[in-house]
C-alpha angles and dihedrals in degrees: 000000000000122000090248094050094046095048095044095048091046090052093046094050091047090052091048090053093046096253126132115270119251114270114252097028092112087057090059094053117101115271098168118139092233113104112234110214111200128184117200116195110207129033102219125110093289092055096046096044091050091048092047094059097040088055092047098048102035112056094197099042117127112194125196117188117204122198130180093218122063089240130065137223101065115207092007086069100031107023108040112092110262091234092057100074094154090070089059093062089095086076087078091061092044090052090054089053092049089052092055109119090235096049128080133180124213113186129182090045118120111203110214090035112037093027129017127224090242091055091050092048089059091055102040138047093220135021118201116195112211101151095130129210111309101158126087126243107234125222095226093216133121115273100021090124094057118122112267092039114109139166115248088232093062091042091053089047089052096055092038095054101250104169096225091055100041093105097047093113095186119211107252100165096102123089094220127058125182122206117196109213139050100228135112092265090057091051091046091054092046091050093050091048093050102034113116107254090232089058091054090047091048088052088056091049090050090048090245103119135044098185111162115265094234090053093048090052092049094046090050088060095040120128094198110127103154129049124184120192111206125201134181096225137038140277093279092058103049114131099210122098132236096257093060092043092050090051090054094047091050096041109133117247092012131097127201121241108203118158115229090216090066090064101046111136094004093104089071092055100044097080092063097048123107110269099256092048091043094054092045093050093046090055092051091048091049091051091048103040109025117083109227119237139194118000093356092056090049092048094052094044091053095045116120094198136050142189135194146185118236114197134197095022129128124193113247104167139356107232117224125218125242092282091056091228108080130059114255101169148323134255114222132192116225110236137202127206128243116196132011139278127357093336095057114128126221121231122195118235128202092260119102135189132197123213124190121227141147096206127045127183123190111214100169097127144280128269136204125237132214108267098197135003090241093062117082113241134186103216093187095056095029094230140104106259107244148153112226088333096314108124108235117251092359113097113206093024121107136168139202140181126017094344086058102045107010130262099305137114135031134275093282089055089053090048092057089043091055091048090053094052091047090054090051090055092049092048091052092049091050095046095044093243085120108051112217097162094104117068117240129212097223118180094355089072093044092048091061092049093048091050091051090051096048095246117149108207119206117223124210089259086054089053089051089057089053089047092052092051092048093049091048091050089048092053089057090053094042096248137105093262143339106223121226108241102193120078094208091052090051091052091048092050091047092053096051118110114243 
């Protein structure tokens, strides 16, 4: 690790943990007279964290952030569960970055369609790809295209007001829903499906949820009373975290269904697990093995809904109903594990099991897509091949976030990831690997192209007009905001004079 990288990362991590930065780090930041023009493609956490540290550690850096939607913040706006408002507090820091006098936001611009990578390379010294993982991983089994089968990503987009998912209209008339996947997104979806409607409305009243109005109306009429979350491996390999599990266990009017047989022998292993996995497993064991007493026993007995975890099951086929169009169930193979701990592999056996359901949600992960033929892409891993954020065999191209490492981790993971890529850019400027000697036209060149092509970019001040309208609409409905769902309406609001 170079002296610059080591010092910068040490300072950054100290700042993130609230400690004082290392002395001398400012002296390592770039103070060259050459202006560094940087284009960041994607305005989610990866984009903003990378921008934040480029602006901090290069005094002549000018950062332009391009986003295909008219609104910024990516999964913080459209992926975080609507009843988890505390996670969205990072928007305050991102807004400060967007207000920096050397940072600009250009929404409603789709790179790869409205502007090509080659055109951007002519206008900027460095391009940083932070466009995330917006495609769905498919199951690859018969029947996955039946009606009533949805990806968790589109379902989350539907209740979070993502414009492309606003007309999803999921079928919620069945009592049983099956979610494939044991991650946090799966538990988020289960919690939203089973939450008492009064609890969601109370969250609105307390300014703690911004669930889309159309989703709230549909969930109020939902018949879903039972949700089963199915995973290919066992309790020691689940991907969700303790916070989401605890919320499910304590969810009003819902009782957990965890089978004691799934946890046989695990008690002997728990004591040697890493602390986060140990606490998570202990909570599952407690829910499965301990008989509730007192108020908790009464609460569970009176619950009208239930949820459960199914382990060691792999989807084989989605079973259609009599009409051949709608999902009626799923056929699962019964698995066994080979190996120990988190790295254990599942192996299918000859045993199968059928489960009935009228709603199925696939929550097996997101994947990235190639943005432009000129950008290297690893289709097998679903990432841009890179070394510390430097795109391989493509000087001047960098990447950060899920398109860099895959769709894993939380916002803090993405923060550190963005820091790392920013340091790579600064190292390359300092070493001369990234040539900044020639001036670049930046957005001025792109602005002319966009105008020729009839594209109406939305600035950050335009986003703030959208934000004001959404907050005002939310006040009328007694919630933090009511998101605009139509892209054209967003653009019109953004272009209005104050």
